[in-house]
Coordinates of C-alpha atoms in Angstrom, one line a residue:
M5 CA 135.1 82.5 174.5
S6 CA 135.0 78.8 174.5
D7 CA 137.2 76.8 176.7
P8 CA 140.4 76.1 174.7
T9 CA 141.1 72.8 176.3
I10 CA 138.0 71.2 174.9
A11 CA 138.9 68.5 172.4
P12 CA 138.3 69.5 168.8
G13 CA 135.7 66.7 168.1
D14 CA 133.8 67.7 171.3
K15 CA 133.9 71.4 170.5
A16 CA 132.6 70.8 166.9
R17 CA 129.7 68.7 168.5
L18 CA 128.7 71.3 171.0
V19 CA 129.0 74.2 168.3
K20 CA 126.6 72.2 166.1
Q21 CA 124.2 71.8 169.1
L22 CA 124.4 75.4 169.8
M23 CA 123.6 76.4 166.3
D24 CA 120.9 73.9 166.2
A25 CA 119.4 75.3 169.3
R26 CA 119.6 78.9 168.2
R27 CA 117.7 77.8 165.0
A28 CA 115.1 76.2 167.1
V29 CA 114.7 79.5 169.2
K30 CA 114.1 81.3 166.0
A31 CA 111.5 78.8 164.7
A32 CA 109.8 78.7 168.1
K33 CA 109.6 82.5 168.0
A34 CA 108.2 82.6 164.3
A35 CA 105.7 79.9 165.4
E36 CA 104.8 82.0 168.6
D37 CA 105.4 78.7 170.6
S38 CA 106.4 79.9 174.0
E39 CA 107.0 76.4 175.4
A40 CA 109.1 75.4 172.4
E41 CA 111.1 78.7 172.8
A42 CA 111.6 78.0 176.5
A43 CA 112.9 74.4 175.6
A44 CA 115.4 75.8 172.8
H45 CA 116.7 78.5 175.1
R46 CA 117.5 75.7 177.6
L47 CA 119.3 73.9 174.9
V48 CA 121.2 77.0 174.1
D49 CA 122.3 77.3 177.7
Q50 CA 123.1 73.8 177.9
A51 CA 125.5 74.0 174.8
K52 CA 127.2 77.3 176.0
R53 CA 127.8 75.7 179.4
G54 CA 129.5 72.7 177.7
L55 CA 131.6 75.1 175.5
G56 CA 132.7 77.0 178.8
E57 CA 130.9 80.1 177.6
R58 CA 128.7 80.1 180.9
G59 CA 129.2 78.5 184.2
P60 CA 132.2 78.2 186.2
V61 CA 135.3 79.9 184.7
W62 CA 137.8 77.8 182.9
W63 CA 140.7 80.2 183.1
K64 CA 143.2 80.1 185.8
D65 CA 144.8 83.6 186.0
G66 CA 142.6 85.0 188.7
T67 CA 140.8 87.4 186.2
P68 CA 137.2 87.9 187.2
D69 CA 134.5 86.8 185.0
F70 CA 132.7 89.8 183.4
N71 CA 130.7 87.7 180.9
R72 CA 127.0 88.6 181.0
H73 CA 127.6 91.9 182.6
A74 CA 126.9 95.3 180.9
V75 CA 130.1 96.8 179.8
K76 CA 129.4 99.9 181.8
N77 CA 129.5 97.8 184.9
T78 CA 133.0 96.5 184.3
P79 CA 136.4 97.9 184.5
Y80 CA 136.4 98.1 180.6
A81 CA 133.6 100.9 180.6
D82 CA 136.0 103.7 179.9
W83 CA 137.7 101.9 177.1
Y84 CA 134.4 100.8 175.6
A85 CA 133.1 104.3 175.8
G86 CA 136.2 105.7 174.1
S87 CA 136.4 103.1 171.3
R88 CA 135.4 104.2 167.8
R89 CA 133.2 101.9 165.7
Q90 CA 133.3 102.9 162.1
A91 CA 130.7 101.7 159.4
S92 CA 132.0 99.7 156.6
D93 CA 130.7 98.2 153.4
D94 CA 132.4 95.0 154.3
R95 CA 129.9 93.2 156.5
N96 CA 132.7 91.1 158.2
A97 CA 135.0 94.1 158.8
C98 CA 135.2 95.9 162.2
S99 CA 137.4 98.8 163.2
E100 CA 137.8 99.3 166.9
S101 CA 140.5 100.5 169.2
P102 CA 142.4 97.7 170.8
A103 CA 141.4 96.6 174.3
P104 CA 143.6 97.8 177.2

Protein backbone atom coordinates (compact mmCIF):
# COMPACT_ATOMS: atom_id res chain seq x y z
CA MET A 1 0.00 0.00 0.00
CA SER A 2 1.20 3.48 -0.78
CA ASP A 3 1.82 6.06 1.91
CA PRO A 4 -1.51 7.88 2.29
CA THR A 5 0.25 11.13 3.22
CA ILE A 6 1.75 11.56 -0.27
CA ALA A 7 0.22 14.57 -2.00
CA PRO A 8 -2.20 13.50 -4.77
CA GLY A 9 -0.13 15.14 -7.52
CA ASP A 10 3.07 13.49 -6.30
CA LYS A 11 1.32 10.14 -6.05
CA ALA A 12 -0.03 10.43 -9.61
CA ARG A 13 3.46 11.26 -10.89
CA LEU A 14 5.01 8.32 -9.03
CA VAL A 15 2.32 5.89 -10.19
CA LYS A 16 2.94 7.00 -13.78
CA GLN A 17 6.67 6.45 -13.29
CA LEU A 18 5.95 3.00 -11.85
CA MET A 19 3.75 2.00 -14.78
CA ASP A 20 6.29 3.34 -17.30
CA ALA A 21 9.04 1.38 -15.53
CA ARG A 22 6.97 -1.82 -15.55
CA ARG A 23 6.36 -1.41 -19.28
CA ALA A 24 10.10 -0.91 -19.72
CA VAL A 25 10.75 -4.18 -17.86
CA LYS A 26 8.34 -5.98 -20.18
CA ALA A 27 9.92 -4.46 -23.29
CA ALA A 28 13.44 -5.29 -22.12
CA LYS A 29 12.45 -8.89 -21.43
CA ALA A 30 10.85 -9.18 -24.87
CA ALA A 31 14.02 -7.77 -26.42
CA GLU A 32 16.15 -10.07 -24.23
CA ASP A 33 18.18 -7.01 -23.17
CA SER A 34 19.45 -7.81 -19.68
CA GLU A 35 21.07 -4.40 -19.14
CA ALA A 36 17.87 -2.54 -20.04
CA GLU A 37 15.89 -4.94 -17.86
CA ALA A 38 18.15 -4.31 -14.88
CA ALA A 39 17.85 -0.54 -15.41
CA ALA A 40 14.06 -0.83 -15.65
CA HIS A 41 13.91 -2.90 -12.44
CA ARG A 42 15.89 -0.13 -10.70
CA LEU A 43 13.29 2.39 -11.92
CA VAL A 44 10.48 0.18 -10.56
CA ASP A 45 12.25 0.03 -7.20
CA GLN A 46 12.79 3.81 -7.18
CA ALA A 47 9.10 4.48 -7.87
CA LYS A 48 7.96 1.95 -5.25
CA ARG A 49 10.24 3.55 -2.67
CA GLY A 50 8.83 6.97 -3.55
CA LEU A 51 5.32 5.62 -3.04
CA GLY A 52 6.28 4.12 0.33
CA GLU A 53 5.75 0.54 -0.86
CA ARG A 54 9.39 -0.31 -0.13
CA GLY A 55 11.93 1.09 2.25
CA PRO A 56 11.25 2.44 5.73
CA VAL A 57 7.70 1.95 6.98
CA TRP A 58 5.46 5.00 6.93
CA TRP A 59 2.90 3.83 9.48
CA LYS A 60 3.33 4.68 13.13
CA ASP A 61 1.25 2.05 14.96
CA GLY A 62 4.21 -0.22 15.71
CA THR A 63 2.97 -3.01 13.44
CA PRO A 64 5.88 -4.91 11.86
CA ASP A 65 6.49 -4.73 8.13
CA PHE A 66 5.70 -8.06 6.47
CA ASN A 67 5.99 -6.76 2.91
CA ARG A 68 8.29 -8.85 0.76
CA HIS A 69 7.84 -11.87 3.09
CA ALA A 70 6.22 -15.13 2.07
CA VAL A 71 2.82 -15.36 3.75
CA LYS A 72 3.84 -18.69 5.30
CA ASN A 73 6.51 -16.80 7.26
CA THR A 74 4.14 -14.24 8.79
CA PRO A 75 1.46 -14.24 11.48
CA TYR A 76 -1.09 -14.37 8.64
CA ALA A 77 -0.07 -17.88 7.51
CA ASP A 78 -3.00 -19.71 9.12
CA TRP A 79 -5.54 -17.16 7.87
CA TYR A 80 -4.14 -17.33 4.34
CA ALA A 81 -4.08 -21.13 4.34
CA GLY A 82 -7.72 -21.17 5.40
CA SER A 83 -8.93 -18.51 3.02
CA ARG A 84 -11.08 -19.74 0.19
CA ARG A 85 -10.46 -18.31 -3.24
CA GLN A 86 -13.23 -18.94 -5.70
CA ALA A 87 -13.07 -18.74 -9.47
CA SER A 88 -15.31 -16.19 -11.11
CA ASP A 89 -16.25 -15.20 -14.63
CA ASP A 90 -15.72 -11.59 -13.60
CA ARG A 91 -12.00 -10.88 -13.94
CA ASN A 92 -12.24 -8.05 -11.43
CA ALA A 93 -14.10 -10.05 -8.79
CA CYS A 94 -12.49 -11.74 -5.84
CA SER A 95 -14.03 -13.72 -3.03
CA GLU A 96 -11.87 -14.28 0.04
CA SER A 97 -12.36 -14.61 3.74
CA PRO A 98 -11.79 -11.30 5.54
CA ALA A 99 -8.40 -10.78 7.19
CA PRO A 100 -8.18 -11.35 10.94
